[in-house]
Coordinates of C-alpha atoms and ligand atoms in Angstrom, one line a residue:
M1 CA 0.0 0.0 0.0
A2 CA 1.6 3.2 -1.0
F3 CA 0.2 6.7 -0.5
A4 CA 0.6 9.0 -3.4
S5 CA 1.3 12.0 -1.2
S6 CA 1.5 13.0 2.4
S7 CA -1.7 15.0 2.1
Q8 CA -3.5 12.0 0.7
L9 CA -2.1 9.9 3.6
R10 CA -3.3 12.5 6.1
S11 CA -6.7 12.7 4.7
S12 CA -7.0 8.9 4.6
I13 CA -6.0 8.8 8.3
A14 CA -8.3 11.7 9.3
S15 CA -11.3 10.0 7.8
H16 CA -10.4 6.7 9.4
Q17 CA -9.9 8.3 12.8
L18 CA -13.3 9.9 12.5
K19 CA -14.8 6.5 11.7
A20 CA -12.8 4.9 14.6
A21 CA -14.1 7.6 17.0
L22 CA -17.7 7.0 16.0
R23 CA -17.2 3.3 16.3
I24 CA -15.7 3.5 19.8
G25 CA -18.8 5.5 20.9
S26 CA -21.0 2.5 20.0
I27 CA -18.9 -0.3 21.5
G28 CA -20.3 -1.8 24.6
S29 CA -23.8 -0.6 24.2
S30 CA -25.0 -3.3 21.9
D31 CA -24.2 -6.8 20.7
Q32 CA -22.9 -5.7 17.4
R33 CA -19.5 -7.2 18.1
L34 CA -21.0 -10.6 18.5
V35 CA -20.4 -12.9 15.5
P36 CA -23.6 -13.3 13.6
S37 CA -23.1 -16.9 12.6
A38 CA -22.5 -17.9 16.2
V39 CA -25.8 -16.4 17.3
A40 CA -27.7 -19.1 15.5
F41 CA -26.3 -21.7 17.8
G42 CA -28.6 -20.7 20.5
K43 CA -28.9 -18.5 23.5
L44 CA -25.8 -16.5 24.1
R45 CA -24.6 -14.4 26.9
R46 CA -21.5 -12.3 27.4
K47 CA -18.9 -13.7 29.6
K48 CA -16.4 -11.5 31.4
M49 CA -13.0 -12.8 30.6
A50 CA -9.9 -12.0 32.7
V51 CA -7.4 -10.4 30.4
R52 CA -4.3 -12.6 30.3
P53 CA -1.0 -10.8 30.4
I54 CA 1.7 -11.6 27.9
Y55 CA 2.5 -14.9 29.4
A56 CA 5.0 -15.5 32.1
E57 CA 5.4 -18.6 34.3
S58 CA 2.1 -19.2 35.9
E59 CA 3.5 -19.2 39.5
R60 CA 4.6 -15.6 38.9
S61 CA 1.5 -14.5 37.0
H62 CA 0.1 -12.6 40.0
L63 CA 3.0 -10.2 39.7
L64 CA 2.1 -9.2 36.2
V65 CA -0.4 -6.5 35.5
P66 CA -2.1 -6.6 32.2
L67 CA -1.7 -3.3 30.2
E68 CA -5.3 -3.0 29.3
A69 CA -7.9 -3.3 32.0
S70 CA -10.8 -3.7 29.7
T71 CA -12.6 -6.9 29.1
V72 CA -13.3 -8.7 25.9
A73 CA -16.6 -10.1 24.8
S74 CA -16.7 -13.8 24.2
L75 CA -19.5 -16.1 23.3
E76 CA -20.7 -18.9 25.6
L77 CA -23.5 -21.5 25.3
E78 CA -25.7 -22.2 28.2
D79 CA -23.8 -25.3 29.0
N80 CA -20.7 -23.1 29.4
S81 CA -19.0 -24.5 26.3
S82 CA -17.4 -21.9 24.2
I83 CA -18.4 -21.5 20.6
E84 CA -15.6 -21.8 18.1
V85 CA -16.2 -19.5 15.2
E86 CA -14.0 -20.6 12.4
E87 CA -12.6 -17.9 10.2
D88 CA -11.2 -18.7 6.8
Y89 CA -8.0 -16.7 7.1
E90 CA -6.8 -17.5 3.6
R91 CA -10.0 -16.0 2.3
L92 CA -9.7 -13.0 4.6
A93 CA -6.1 -12.5 3.5
K94 CA -7.3 -12.3 -0.1
E95 CA -10.1 -9.9 0.9
L96 CA -7.6 -7.7 2.6
E97 CA -4.8 -8.0 0.1
N98 CA -5.4 -4.4 -1.2
A99 CA -6.4 -2.9 2.1
S100 CA -4.3 -0.3 3.8
P101 CA -2.1 -1.2 6.8
L102 CA -4.4 0.9 8.9
Q103 CA -7.5 -1.0 7.7
I104 CA -5.8 -4.3 8.4
M105 CA -4.6 -3.2 11.8
D106 CA -8.2 -2.0 12.6
K107 CA -9.6 -5.4 11.6
A108 CA -7.0 -7.2 13.7
L109 CA -7.7 -5.2 16.8
E110 CA -11.4 -5.4 16.2
K111 CA -11.4 -9.1 16.0
F112 CA -9.1 -9.9 18.8
G113 CA -9.4 -7.1 21.3
N114 CA -7.1 -7.7 24.3
E115 CA -6.0 -11.1 23.1
I116 CA -3.8 -9.7 20.4
A117 CA -0.5 -7.7 20.8
I118 CA 1.9 -6.0 18.5
A119 CA 5.4 -7.4 18.4
F120 CA 7.8 -4.5 18.5
S121 CA 11.4 -4.9 17.7
G122 CA 12.6 -1.3 18.3
A123 CA 13.0 -0.5 14.7
E124 CA 10.8 0.9 11.9
D125 CA 8.0 -1.4 13.0
V126 CA 7.1 1.5 15.3
A127 CA 4.8 2.2 12.4
L128 CA 2.6 -0.6 13.7
I129 CA 2.1 1.3 17.0
E130 CA 1.3 4.4 15.1
Y131 CA -1.3 2.5 12.9
A132 CA -2.8 1.0 16.1
R133 CA -3.0 4.5 17.7
L134 CA -4.8 5.8 14.6
T135 CA -7.5 3.1 14.8
G136 CA -8.5 4.6 18.1
R137 CA -8.8 1.2 19.7
P138 CA -6.9 0.0 22.7
F139 CA -3.8 -2.1 21.9
R140 CA -1.0 -4.0 23.5
V141 CA 2.7 -4.0 22.6
F142 CA 5.3 -6.5 23.6
S143 CA 9.0 -6.8 22.9
L144 CA 11.8 -9.3 23.4
D145 CA 14.6 -8.0 25.4
T146 CA 17.4 -10.4 24.5
G147 CA 19.9 -8.6 26.7
R148 CA 22.0 -7.9 23.7
L149 CA 20.3 -4.9 22.2
N150 CA 22.0 -1.6 21.4
S151 CA 21.7 1.1 24.0
E152 CA 20.1 3.2 21.4
T153 CA 17.3 0.6 21.1
Y154 CA 16.7 0.7 24.9
K155 CA 16.5 4.5 24.8
F156 CA 14.1 4.2 21.9
F157 CA 11.8 1.8 23.8
D158 CA 11.6 4.4 26.5
E159 CA 10.9 7.2 24.1
V160 CA 8.1 5.1 22.4
E161 CA 6.5 4.4 25.8
K162 CA 6.5 8.0 26.7
H163 CA 5.3 9.2 23.2
Y164 CA 2.4 6.8 23.2
G165 CA 1.7 6.6 26.9
I166 CA 2.0 2.9 26.9
H167 CA 4.0 0.3 28.8
I168 CA 5.7 -2.2 26.5
E169 CA 5.4 -5.7 27.9
Y170 CA 9.0 -6.9 27.8
M171 CA 9.8 -10.6 27.6
F172 CA 13.2 -11.8 28.9
P173 CA 15.1 -15.0 28.2
D174 CA 15.3 -17.7 30.8
A175 CA 18.3 -16.8 33.0
V176 CA 19.3 -20.4 33.5
E177 CA 19.3 -21.1 29.8
V178 CA 21.3 -18.0 29.0
Q179 CA 23.8 -18.9 31.7
A180 CA 24.3 -22.4 30.4
L181 CA 24.8 -21.1 26.8
V182 CA 27.3 -18.4 27.8
R183 CA 29.2 -20.5 30.3
G184 CA 29.4 -23.4 27.9
K185 CA 30.1 -21.6 24.6
G186 CA 31.0 -18.0 25.4
L187 CA 29.4 -14.7 24.6
F188 CA 29.8 -14.9 20.8
S189 CA 29.2 -18.5 19.9
F190 CA 26.9 -17.4 17.1
Y191 CA 29.9 -16.3 15.1
D192 CA 31.3 -19.8 15.2
D193 CA 28.3 -22.1 14.9
G194 CA 25.4 -19.9 13.7
H195 CA 22.8 -17.7 15.3
Q196 CA 20.1 -20.3 15.7
E197 CA 21.0 -21.6 19.1
C198 CA 21.4 -18.1 20.7
C199 CA 18.3 -16.9 19.0
R200 CA 16.4 -19.9 20.3
V201 CA 17.3 -19.1 23.9
R202 CA 17.1 -15.3 23.7
K203 CA 14.3 -14.8 21.3
V204 CA 12.3 -17.8 20.2
R205 CA 11.5 -19.3 23.6
P206 CA 10.6 -15.9 25.2
L207 CA 8.4 -15.3 22.1
R208 CA 6.8 -18.7 22.5
R209 CA 5.9 -17.8 26.1
A210 CA 4.5 -14.5 25.0
L211 CA 2.3 -16.0 22.4
K212 CA 0.9 -18.6 24.7
G213 CA -0.9 -15.7 26.4
L214 CA -2.5 -14.5 23.1
R215 CA -4.8 -15.6 20.3
A216 CA -3.2 -13.4 17.7
W217 CA -0.1 -11.2 17.2
I218 CA 0.8 -8.4 14.9
T219 CA 4.2 -8.3 13.2
G220 CA 6.0 -5.7 11.0
Q221 CA 7.1 -8.3 8.4
R222 CA 7.2 -7.0 4.8
K223 CA 7.6 -8.8 1.6
D224 CA 10.4 -6.6 0.5
Q225 CA 12.5 -7.3 3.6
S226 CA 13.9 -10.6 2.6
P227 CA 13.6 -11.9 -0.9
G228 CA 14.6 -15.3 0.3
T229 CA 12.1 -15.8 3.1
R230 CA 9.4 -13.1 3.1
A231 CA 8.4 -12.8 -0.5
E232 CA 5.0 -14.4 0.0
I233 CA 3.8 -13.4 3.4
P234 CA 0.1 -12.8 3.5
V235 CA -1.5 -9.9 5.5
V236 CA -3.1 -12.4 7.8
Q237 CA -2.5 -16.1 8.3
V238 CA -2.9 -18.9 10.8
D239 CA 0.5 -18.9 12.4
P240 CA 2.3 -21.9 10.9
S241 CA 4.8 -22.2 13.8
F242 CA 3.6 -21.0 17.1
E243 CA 0.7 -21.7 19.4
G244 CA -1.7 -19.4 21.1
M245 CA -3.4 -19.7 24.5
D246 CA -5.6 -22.6 23.4
G247 CA -2.6 -24.6 22.4
G248 CA -1.8 -26.5 19.3
I249 CA -0.8 -25.4 15.8
G250 CA -3.7 -23.4 14.4
S251 CA -4.5 -21.7 17.7
L252 CA -2.7 -18.5 16.9
V253 CA -3.4 -15.9 14.1
K254 CA -0.6 -13.8 12.7
W255 CA -1.3 -10.4 11.2
N256 CA 1.2 -8.7 9.0
P257 CA -0.5 -5.4 8.2
A258 CA 2.6 -4.0 6.4
A259 CA 3.2 -7.1 4.3
N260 CA 2.6 -5.2 1.0
V261 CA 4.2 -1.9 2.0
E262 CA 7.6 -1.0 0.8
G263 CA 10.3 0.2 3.1
Q264 CA 10.3 3.7 1.6
D265 CA 6.6 4.0 2.1
I266 CA 7.0 3.1 5.8
W267 CA 9.5 5.9 6.1
S268 CA 7.2 8.3 4.3
F269 CA 4.5 7.4 6.8
L270 CA 6.8 7.7 9.8
R271 CA 8.0 11.2 8.6
A272 CA 4.4 12.3 7.8
M273 CA 3.2 11.3 11.2
D274 CA 6.3 12.6 13.1
V275 CA 6.8 9.3 14.8
P276 CA 9.9 8.9 16.9
V277 CA 12.5 6.6 15.4
N278 CA 15.5 4.6 16.6
S279 CA 18.6 6.8 16.3
L280 CA 20.5 3.9 14.8
H281 CA 18.7 4.5 11.6
S282 CA 20.6 7.7 11.1
Q283 CA 23.8 5.7 11.4
G284 CA 23.0 3.5 8.5
Y285 CA 21.1 0.7 10.3
V286 CA 17.9 -0.4 8.5
S287 CA 16.9 -3.7 10.0
I288 CA 17.7 -3.6 13.7
G289 CA 18.2 -6.6 16.0
C290 CA 20.8 -7.5 18.6
E291 CA 24.0 -5.4 18.7
P292 CA 26.5 -8.2 17.8
C293 CA 24.3 -9.4 14.9
T294 CA 23.3 -6.1 13.3
R295 CA 25.4 -3.7 11.3
P296 CA 24.7 -0.7 9.1
V297 CA 24.3 -1.3 5.4
L298 CA 25.5 0.9 2.6
P299 CA 23.2 2.7 0.2
G300 CA 21.9 0.1 -2.3
Q301 CA 22.6 -2.9 0.0
H302 CA 19.7 -5.0 1.0
E303 CA 18.7 -4.4 4.6
R304 CA 19.0 -8.1 5.5
E305 CA 22.7 -7.9 4.6
G306 CA 23.0 -6.1 7.8
R307 CA 21.9 -9.1 9.8
W308 CA 23.9 -12.3 10.4
W309 CA 26.1 -11.2 7.5
W310 CA 28.4 -14.2 8.1
E311 CA 25.7 -16.7 7.2
D312 CA 23.8 -17.7 4.1
S313 CA 21.0 -15.5 3.0
T314 CA 18.4 -18.2 2.9
A315 CA 18.8 -18.8 6.7
K316 CA 18.2 -15.2 7.7
E317 CA 15.3 -15.7 10.0
C318 CA 15.9 -15.7 13.7
G319 CA 13.2 -18.3 14.3
L320 CA 10.5 -15.7 15.1
H321 CA 9.1 -16.1 11.6
K322 CA 10.5 -19.5 10.7
G323 CA 7.3 -20.5 9.0
N324 CA 8.5 -18.2 6.2
I325 CA 11.1 -20.7 5.3
K326 CA 9.3 -23.2 3.1
E327 CA 10.4 -26.6 1.9
E328 CA 11.2 -25.3 -1.5
E329 CA 13.2 -22.4 -0.1
A330 CA 15.1 -24.8 2.0
V331 CA 16.4 -26.4 -1.2
P332 CA 19.3 -23.9 -1.6
Q333 CA 20.5 -25.0 1.9
L334 CA 20.9 -28.5 0.5
T335 CA 19.2 -30.4 3.2
G336 CA 18.6 -33.2 0.9
N337 CA 15.3 -34.7 -0.2
G338 CA 16.5 -37.8 -2.0
N339 CA 16.2 -36.6 -5.5
G340 CA 19.1 -34.2 -5.6
N341 CA 17.3 -31.4 -3.8
L342 CA 15.2 -30.5 -6.8
P343 CA 12.0 -28.5 -6.1
T344 CA 9.1 -30.8 -5.7
N345 CA 7.3 -29.0 -8.5
G346 CA 9.8 -30.4 -11.0
S347 CA 11.0 -27.0 -12.1
A348 CA 14.6 -28.2 -11.8
T349 CA 14.2 -30.3 -14.9
T350 CA 12.4 -27.7 -16.9
A351 CA 14.1 -24.5 -15.9
A352 CA 16.0 -22.9 -18.7
D353 CA 19.7 -22.7 -18.2
I354 CA 21.2 -19.4 -17.0
F355 CA 24.6 -17.7 -17.1
N356 CA 24.6 -18.1 -20.9
S357 CA 27.4 -16.0 -22.4
Q358 CA 30.3 -16.5 -24.8
N359 CA 32.5 -15.2 -21.9
I360 CA 31.4 -18.0 -19.6
V361 CA 32.8 -21.5 -19.9
D362 CA 30.2 -24.2 -19.2
L363 CA 32.2 -26.7 -17.2
S364 CA 31.2 -30.4 -17.2
R365 CA 31.8 -32.6 -14.2
K366 CA 35.1 -33.8 -15.7
G367 CA 36.1 -30.2 -16.5
I368 CA 35.7 -28.9 -13.0
E369 CA 37.3 -32.1 -11.5
N370 CA 40.3 -31.4 -13.7
L371 CA 40.3 -27.7 -12.7
A372 CA 40.1 -28.6 -9.0
R373 CA 42.9 -31.2 -9.3
L374 CA 45.5 -28.8 -10.8
E375 CA 48.2 -27.5 -8.4
S376 CA 49.1 -24.9 -11.0
R377 CA 46.9 -23.4 -13.7
G378 CA 47.7 -21.3 -16.7
E379 CA 45.3 -18.6 -15.4
P380 CA 43.0 -18.1 -12.4
W381 CA 39.3 -19.1 -12.7
L382 CA 36.2 -17.7 -11.3
V383 CA 33.4 -20.3 -11.2
V384 CA 29.8 -20.1 -10.1
L385 CA 28.2 -23.3 -8.7
Y386 CA 24.5 -22.8 -9.6
A387 CA 21.1 -24.3 -10.1
P388 CA 19.0 -22.6 -12.9
W389 CA 15.8 -22.8 -10.8
C390 CA 17.4 -21.0 -7.8
R391 CA 16.0 -17.5 -7.5
F392 CA 19.3 -16.2 -6.0
C393 CA 21.2 -17.6 -9.0
Q394 CA 18.7 -15.9 -11.3
A395 CA 19.1 -12.7 -9.4
M396 CA 22.9 -12.6 -9.9
E397 CA 22.8 -13.8 -13.5
E398 CA 23.1 -10.3 -14.9
S399 CA 26.0 -9.1 -12.7
Y400 CA 27.9 -12.4 -13.3
I401 CA 27.6 -12.1 -17.1
E402 CA 28.6 -8.4 -16.9
S403 CA 31.6 -9.4 -14.7
A404 CA 32.6 -12.1 -17.2
G405 CA 32.5 -9.4 -20.0
K406 CA 34.8 -7.2 -18.0
L407 CA 37.2 -10.0 -17.3
A408 CA 37.3 -11.2 -20.9
G409 CA 40.8 -11.0 -22.2
S410 CA 42.1 -10.1 -18.7
G411 CA 43.8 -13.4 -18.0
V412 CA 41.0 -14.6 -15.6
K413 CA 38.7 -17.3 -17.0
V414 CA 35.1 -17.2 -15.9
A415 CA 33.0 -20.4 -15.8
K416 CA 29.9 -22.0 -14.4
F417 CA 29.1 -25.4 -13.1
R418 CA 25.6 -26.7 -12.6
A419 CA 25.8 -28.3 -9.2
D420 CA 22.3 -29.5 -8.4
G421 CA 20.8 -32.9 -9.0
D422 CA 23.4 -35.7 -9.4
Q423 CA 26.3 -33.2 -9.0
K424 CA 25.1 -32.0 -5.6
A425 CA 26.9 -34.5 -3.4
Y426 CA 30.2 -34.0 -5.2
A427 CA 29.9 -30.2 -5.1
Q428 CA 29.2 -30.3 -1.4
Q429 CA 32.1 -32.6 -0.6
E430 CA 34.7 -31.2 -2.9
L431 CA 33.7 -27.6 -3.8
Q432 CA 32.4 -26.2 -0.5
L433 CA 28.9 -25.9 -1.8
G434 CA 26.6 -24.8 1.0
S435 CA 23.9 -22.8 -0.8
F436 CA 23.2 -21.6 -4.3
P437 CA 24.9 -19.7 -5.8
T438 CA 28.4 -20.4 -4.5
V439 CA 31.2 -18.5 -6.2
L440 CA 34.7 -19.9 -6.2
F441 CA 38.0 -18.4 -7.2
F442 CA 40.7 -20.9 -8.3
P443 CA 44.0 -19.1 -7.9
K444 CA 46.8 -19.7 -10.4
H445 CA 49.1 -21.5 -8.0
S446 CA 46.9 -23.3 -5.6
S447 CA 44.7 -26.3 -5.9
K448 CA 42.3 -25.0 -3.2
P449 CA 39.6 -22.8 -4.4
I450 CA 38.6 -19.7 -2.3
K451 CA 35.0 -19.3 -1.6
Y452 CA 33.4 -15.8 -2.2
P453 CA 32.3 -14.9 1.3
S454 CA 29.7 -12.2 0.7
E455 CA 26.1 -11.9 -0.4
K456 CA 26.9 -8.8 -2.4
R457 CA 26.8 -10.1 -5.9
D458 CA 26.9 -6.9 -7.8
V459 CA 29.5 -6.4 -10.5
S460 CA 31.8 -4.1 -8.4
S461 CA 31.8 -6.5 -5.4
L462 CA 32.6 -9.4 -7.6
M463 CA 35.4 -7.5 -9.3
V464 CA 36.9 -6.4 -6.0
F465 CA 37.0 -10.1 -5.0
V466 CA 38.7 -11.2 -8.2
N467 CA 41.2 -8.3 -8.3
A468 CA 42.2 -8.9 -4.7
L469 CA 43.1 -12.5 -5.5
R470 CA 44.3 -12.7 -9.0
Ligands
SF4_501 FE1 21.8 -14.0 19.9 FE2 22.5 -12.6 17.8 FE3 20.1 -14.0 17.9 FE4 20.5 -11.8 19.4 S1 20.4 -11.9 17.1 S2 19.6 -13.7 20.0 S3 22.7 -12.0 19.9 S4 22.3 -14.8 17.8

């Protein structure tokens, strides 16, 4: 959803606020919030439900004060059994596909009242809080304090609380688990063996506890944030990974009101509404997480390049949104499915070949085996290990071909080797293949290829790599 101008945006908001104000005036005086289809089941009465706080261990729950003191209407039959009103969220997502984030937020808060909360990371997803404010409805906000955030983020939390007059419900990791991790593996184990374990302790488990006290949550996920994992997120979905207060997969609904909004439109909105922002943004940070795992990005770099930059792009979910990583998208991580990691839709066999250029040598298995065996070569080689169906390979096709053009006649050979299917095991064992695409540089006087370490696959980055090693 993009607003053509700030004035259009303001006028949209003003009209919505008016409607919201009118709506608030009518809440509580009638049964209009009851679900019509449920009424047909028989006599209904309102039941006062205690609002559950964002969950903490039950024995300590008396210490926690829920943010909103209001109650939520629920439906109950005479025999005290609750009516389950099933909502088709796929259909609802389609209906709301072209709705504004404000409309989606309003729908989410309307449907779930006090049993929904906004997950706030301390970054540009402050826009969610602003959207929630504009609906005129009460709302809750929670955040995961991993203990490793930047001081700027903590200051920002405080600023947001004061600006909106809210208390963010912070979730903390389990002290015993953190202690075991840090004592056993040190403070920076994620640089050695990946971020998943630390994220599991500091983020995922606290989040799991938080969500167990809710029926729905609201995230700031956007499709444009991660081409590898977020390209298809709907505006609302049954959460594929986490459980809500009723337990079991399917018991939690996940709203992504900004799914279709582009980053620049979020920033236009934040500026237009004069919303406080994390001061790290002015230092080049876009996506903001924990201090050791977040860095600024350069203009033109994708924001996810600032997160867990030492790992493969396809794995860049901390576990909070792991449902985004689909089976097919796991293919580039080469987890193996018995048929050479080909996508189940068969596209691997039908996809047209890529990296076609007279400046790029198409290496056969024998050709690359020979290349890898040589202790000394006539010239260095740059080789991409690829799969034509892989979207990341497709994305770098243009820059690789252009690089090959620049290197033509320079004394550096440029080649490609299709490493999926039957070649996968060999490429994994002998050529350091971890994910597609893998770019290798075979120096002139060494048998061991050097793996290109970056996700920056533009021409100038590739040329810097080659020129540094040739
Ligand atoms: Fe740990 Fe980094 Fe994950 Fe934060 S982002 S929980 S520091 S691995």
